[in-house]
C-alpha cells in the first residue's frame, strides 16, 4: 500500500482467460502531488504511457519471444520476465 495521505498504489496484473490465475507484474505509486513513482507527472499523458510501458515491457518481450519461437506461454514465466522454453 502507498505511504502517505491520499497516495495510491497502482497494480498491473496478467491473468488467464478463465480468470483462475492472476499474477502481479508491476506496481507504481501515485502520490498526493500527482507524481507516479515520484518522477512522472500524471498530467503528462505521454510520460505516463511511457512509464507504464516500461513497467510491463518484460511481459511483451516474453510474448514476442514465444510467438517468434512458436513456444507455449506460461503465466508465471511472463511475471518473472523469463522467456518461454525454446
Tab-separated table of N, CA and C in Angstrom:
chain	number	residue	atom	x	y	z
A	1	UNK	N	0.839	-1.174	0.000
A	1	UNK	CA	0.000	0.000	0.000
A	1	UNK	C	0.888	1.242	0.000
A	2	UNK	N	0.422	2.276	-0.646
A	2	UNK	CA	1.200	3.516	-0.750
A	2	UNK	C	1.301	4.208	0.599
A	3	UNK	N	2.430	4.861	0.810
A	3	UNK	CA	2.641	5.614	2.044
A	3	UNK	C	2.106	7.025	1.876
A	4	UNK	N	1.617	7.591	2.961
A	4	UNK	CA	1.198	8.987	2.938
A	4	UNK	C	-0.278	9.161	2.664
A	5	UNK	N	-0.758	10.323	3.088
A	5	UNK	CA	-2.161	10.667	2.905
A	5	UNK	C	-2.467	10.831	1.424
A	6	UNK	N	-3.561	10.244	0.992
A	6	UNK	CA	-4.058	10.360	-0.376
A	6	UNK	C	-3.062	9.858	-1.417
A	7	UNK	N	-2.230	8.904	-1.054
A	7	UNK	CA	-1.355	8.239	-2.012
A	7	UNK	C	-2.019	6.923	-2.401
A	8	UNK	N	-1.741	6.477	-3.603
A	8	UNK	CA	-2.391	5.271	-4.108
A	8	UNK	C	-1.362	4.347	-4.742
A	9	UNK	N	-1.616	3.055	-4.618
A	9	UNK	CA	-0.798	2.058	-5.284
A	9	UNK	C	-1.534	1.607	-6.533
A	10	UNK	N	-0.836	1.643	-7.665
A	10	UNK	CA	-1.378	1.163	-8.934
A	10	UNK	C	-0.748	-0.197	-9.166
A	11	UNK	N	-1.575	-1.200	-9.411
A	11	UNK	CA	-1.064	-2.550	-9.620
A	11	UNK	C	-1.423	-3.022	-11.020
A	12	UNK	N	-0.460	-3.647	-11.688
A	12	UNK	CA	-0.647	-4.179	-13.032
A	12	UNK	C	-0.617	-5.699	-12.941
A	13	UNK	N	-1.632	-6.343	-13.493
A	13	UNK	CA	-1.761	-7.796	-13.429
A	13	UNK	C	-1.881	-8.396	-14.820
A	14	UNK	N	-1.513	-9.660	-14.930
A	14	UNK	CA	-1.881	-10.503	-16.061
A	14	UNK	C	-2.654	-11.662	-15.466
A	15	UNK	N	-3.598	-12.169	-16.234
A	15	UNK	CA	-4.359	-13.316	-15.739
A	15	UNK	C	-4.762	-14.216	-16.885
A	16	UNK	N	-5.073	-15.446	-16.542
A	16	UNK	CA	-5.511	-16.400	-17.543
A	16	UNK	C	-6.902	-16.024	-18.031
A	17	UNK	N	-7.240	-16.524	-19.203
A	17	UNK	CA	-8.531	-16.203	-19.815
A	17	UNK	C	-9.699	-16.558	-18.898
A	18	UNK	N	-9.585	-17.687	-18.204
A	18	UNK	CA	-10.667	-18.109	-17.314
A	18	UNK	C	-10.646	-17.378	-15.970
A	19	UNK	N	-9.603	-16.588	-15.739
A	19	UNK	CA	-9.515	-15.808	-14.509
A	19	UNK	C	-9.070	-16.582	-13.286
A	20	UNK	N	-8.686	-17.842	-13.480
A	20	UNK	CA	-8.304	-18.665	-12.329
A	20	UNK	C	-6.905	-18.352	-11.808
A	21	UNK	N	-6.046	-17.812	-12.649
A	21	UNK	CA	-4.693	-17.462	-12.215
A	21	UNK	C	-4.447	-16.000	-12.549
A	22	UNK	N	-4.078	-15.236	-11.553
A	22	UNK	CA	-3.843	-13.802	-11.702
A	22	UNK	C	-2.524	-13.475	-11.027
A	23	UNK	N	-1.608	-12.841	-11.771
A	23	UNK	CA	-0.273	-12.567	-11.253
A	23	UNK	C	0.044	-11.075	-11.342
A	24	UNK	N	0.563	-10.537	-10.264
A	24	UNK	CA	1.010	-9.150	-10.233
A	24	UNK	C	2.302	-9.032	-11.034
A	25	UNK	N	2.340	-8.106	-12.006
A	25	UNK	CA	3.558	-7.939	-12.803
A	25	UNK	C	4.328	-6.678	-12.453
A	26	UNK	N	3.642	-5.678	-11.916
A	26	UNK	CA	4.337	-4.430	-11.565
A	26	UNK	C	3.450	-3.586	-10.669
A	27	UNK	N	4.088	-2.643	-9.998
A	27	UNK	CA	3.368	-1.678	-9.172
A	27	UNK	C	3.930	-0.292	-9.427
A	28	UNK	N	3.094	0.695	-9.192
A	28	UNK	CA	3.520	2.092	-9.246
A	28	UNK	C	2.830	2.817	-8.097
A	29	UNK	N	3.415	3.916	-7.691
A	29	UNK	CA	2.840	4.722	-6.611
A	29	UNK	C	2.411	6.079	-7.167
A	30	UNK	N	1.204	6.478	-6.856
A	30	UNK	CA	0.698	7.801	-7.219
A	30	UNK	C	0.595	8.599	-5.935
A	31	UNK	N	1.349	9.712	-5.854
A	31	UNK	CA	1.352	10.483	-4.613
A	31	UNK	C	0.410	11.680	-4.680
A	32	UNK	N	0.284	12.359	-3.575
A	32	UNK	CA	-0.641	13.481	-3.440
A	32	UNK	C	-0.310	14.626	-4.403
A	33	UNK	N	0.946	14.708	-4.845
A	33	UNK	CA	1.366	15.755	-5.778
A	33	UNK	C	1.117	15.387	-7.237
A	34	UNK	N	0.527	14.214	-7.465
A	34	UNK	CA	0.238	13.790	-8.832
A	34	UNK	C	1.430	13.204	-9.555
A	35	UNK	N	2.407	12.727	-8.809
A	35	UNK	CA	3.586	12.094	-9.400
A	35	UNK	C	3.446	10.580	-9.321
A	36	UNK	N	3.768	9.923	-10.416
A	36	UNK	CA	3.798	8.472	-10.453
A	36	UNK	C	5.237	8.054	-10.188
A	37	UNK	N	5.412	7.226	-9.170
A	37	UNK	CA	6.741	6.765	-8.745
A	37	UNK	C	7.708	7.932	-8.528
A	38	UNK	N	7.196	8.999	-8.001
A	38	UNK	CA	7.961	10.191	-7.611
A	38	UNK	C	8.681	10.892	-8.755
A	39	UNK	N	8.356	10.546	-10.026
A	39	UNK	CA	9.087	11.188	-11.115
A	39	UNK	C	8.243	11.541	-12.334
A	40	UNK	N	7.086	10.925	-12.505
A	40	UNK	CA	6.274	11.156	-13.695
A	40	UNK	C	5.031	11.951	-13.318
A	41	UNK	N	4.838	13.086	-13.962
A	41	UNK	CA	3.659	13.915	-13.727
A	41	UNK	C	2.446	13.226	-14.351
A	42	UNK	N	1.425	12.976	-13.549
A	42	UNK	CA	0.264	12.243	-14.056
A	42	UNK	C	-0.558	13.048	-15.064
A	43	UNK	N	-0.266	14.307	-15.256
A	43	UNK	CA	-0.961	15.120	-16.259
A	43	UNK	C	-0.292	15.047	-17.633
A	44	UNK	N	0.878	14.452	-17.683
A	44	UNK	CA	1.600	14.302	-18.945
A	44	UNK	C	1.327	12.902	-19.494
A	45	UNK	N	0.346	12.814	-20.363
A	45	UNK	CA	-0.096	11.509	-20.867
A	45	UNK	C	1.029	10.714	-21.516
A	46	UNK	N	1.866	11.388	-22.277
A	46	UNK	CA	2.954	10.698	-22.959
A	46	UNK	C	3.934	10.083	-21.961
A	47	UNK	N	4.295	10.835	-20.929
A	47	UNK	CA	5.208	10.310	-19.903
A	47	UNK	C	4.571	9.167	-19.127
A	48	UNK	N	3.290	9.289	-18.823
A	48	UNK	CA	2.587	8.226	-18.094
A	48	UNK	C	2.563	6.954	-18.936
A	49	UNK	N	2.245	7.077	-20.223
A	49	UNK	CA	2.217	5.911	-21.105
A	49	UNK	C	3.601	5.273	-21.198
A	50	UNK	N	4.629	6.081	-21.375
A	50	UNK	CA	5.988	5.556	-21.458
A	50	UNK	C	6.375	4.822	-20.168
A	51	UNK	N	6.022	5.399	-19.035
A	51	UNK	CA	6.322	4.769	-17.743
A	51	UNK	C	5.591	3.429	-17.615
A	52	UNK	N	4.322	3.410	-17.999
A	52	UNK	CA	3.524	2.182	-17.965
A	52	UNK	C	4.154	1.111	-18.857
A	53	UNK	N	4.525	1.488	-20.068
A	53	UNK	CA	5.118	0.519	-20.989
A	53	UNK	C	6.445	-0.021	-20.461
A	54	UNK	N	7.215	0.815	-19.784
A	54	UNK	CA	8.448	0.339	-19.146
A	54	UNK	C	8.129	-0.703	-18.077
A	55	UNK	N	7.068	-0.460	-17.326
A	55	UNK	CA	6.687	-1.373	-16.237
A	55	UNK	C	6.312	-2.756	-16.759
A	56	UNK	N	5.657	-2.814	-17.923
A	56	UNK	CA	5.157	-4.090	-18.432
A	56	UNK	C	5.992	-4.642	-19.586
A	57	UNK	N	7.118	-4.027	-19.879
A	57	UNK	CA	7.945	-4.425	-21.026
A	57	UNK	C	8.348	-5.894	-20.988
A	58	UNK	N	8.659	-6.422	-19.828
A	58	UNK	CA	9.113	-7.819	-19.756
A	58	UNK	C	8.027	-8.788	-20.218
A	59	UNK	N	6.773	-8.447	-19.976
A	59	UNK	CA	5.672	-9.300	-20.427
A	59	UNK	C	5.623	-9.319	-21.949
A	60	UNK	N	5.702	-8.150	-22.569
A	60	UNK	CA	5.673	-8.085	-24.027
A	60	UNK	C	6.907	-8.733	-24.644
A	61	UNK	N	8.055	-8.586	-24.018
A	61	UNK	CA	9.265	-9.242	-24.517
A	61	UNK	C	9.098	-10.757	-24.502
A	62	UNK	N	8.542	-11.286	-23.426
A	62	UNK	CA	8.327	-12.733	-23.322
A	62	UNK	C	7.293	-13.218	-24.328
A	63	UNK	N	6.223	-12.450	-24.520
A	63	UNK	CA	5.210	-12.821	-25.513
A	63	UNK	C	5.797	-12.804	-26.924
A	64	UNK	N	6.592	-11.802	-27.226
A	64	UNK	CA	7.227	-11.704	-28.541
A	64	UNK	C	8.126	-12.913	-28.784
A	65	UNK	N	8.926	-13.271	-27.787
A	65	UNK	CA	9.813	-14.428	-27.910
A	65	UNK	C	9.010	-15.703	-28.133
A	66	UNK	N	7.909	-15.852	-27.421
A	66	UNK	CA	7.066	-17.042	-27.576
A	66	UNK	C	6.497	-17.142	-28.989
A	67	UNK	N	6.044	-16.027	-29.529
A	67	UNK	CA	5.487	-16.023	-30.887
A	67	UNK	C	6.587	-16.334	-31.903
A	68	UNK	N	7.738	-15.705	-31.748
A	68	UNK	CA	8.847	-15.895	-32.688
A	68	UNK	C	9.386	-17.322	-32.679
A	69	UNK	N	9.343	-17.980	-31.534
A	69	UNK	CA	9.892	-19.335	-31.416
A	69	UNK	C	8.807	-20.403	-31.392
A	70	UNK	N	7.554	-19.977	-31.563
A	70	UNK	CA	6.416	-20.899	-31.544
A	70	UNK	C	6.422	-21.740	-30.265
A	71	UNK	N	6.628	-21.076	-29.139
A	71	UNK	CA	6.702	-21.745	-27.839
A	71	UNK	C	5.454	-21.450	-27.018
A	72	UNK	N	5.081	-22.372	-26.139
A	72	UNK	CA	3.946	-22.100	-25.257
A	72	UNK	C	4.280	-20.988	-24.262
A	73	UNK	N	3.250	-20.329	-23.802
A	73	UNK	CA	3.424	-19.241	-22.841
A	73	UNK	C	2.951	-19.708	-21.472
A	74	UNK	N	3.803	-19.517	-20.487
A	74	UNK	CA	3.471	-19.841	-19.112
A	74	UNK	C	3.312	-18.531	-18.357
A	75	UNK	N	2.189	-18.370	-17.678
A	75	UNK	CA	1.898	-17.118	-16.988
A	75	UNK	C	2.978	-16.750	-15.980
A	76	UNK	N	3.465	-17.702	-15.250
A	76	UNK	CA	4.495	-17.415	-14.246
A	76	UNK	C	5.810	-16.969	-14.895
A	77	UNK	N	6.116	-17.496	-16.078
A	77	UNK	CA	7.305	-17.036	-16.798
A	77	UNK	C	7.139	-15.577	-17.215
A	78	UNK	N	5.941	-15.207	-17.627
A	78	UNK	CA	5.685	-13.819	-18.013
A	78	UNK	C	5.920	-12.885	-16.840
A	79	UNK	N	5.452	-13.289	-15.690
A	79	UNK	CA	5.565	-12.456	-14.498
A	79	UNK	C	7.027	-12.272	-14.109
A	80	UNK	N	7.797	-13.328	-14.204
A	80	UNK	CA	9.203	-13.257	-13.818
A	80	UNK	C	10.065	-12.634	-14.909
A	81	UNK	N	9.473	-12.434	-16.092
A	81	UNK	CA	10.234	-11.848	-17.186
A	81	UNK	C	11.145	-12.846	-17.875
A	82	UNK	N	10.885	-14.141	-17.661
A	82	UNK	CA	11.687	-15.170	-18.304
A	82	UNK	C	11.104	-15.481	-19.668
A	83	UNK	N	11.961	-15.807	-20.598
A	83	UNK	CA	11.490	-16.202	-21.916
A	83	UNK	C	10.941	-17.616	-21.846
A	84	UNK	N	9.942	-17.919	-22.671
A	84	UNK	CA	9.406	-19.279	-22.713
A	84	UNK	C	10.488	-20.258	-23.161
A	85	UNK	N	10.290	-21.509	-22.808
A	85	UNK	CA	11.246	-22.540	-23.207
A	85	UNK	C	11.268	-22.656	-24.720
A	86	UNK	N	12.450	-22.816	-25.270
A	86	UNK	CA	12.591	-22.918	-26.724
A	86	UNK	C	12.854	-24.353	-27.091
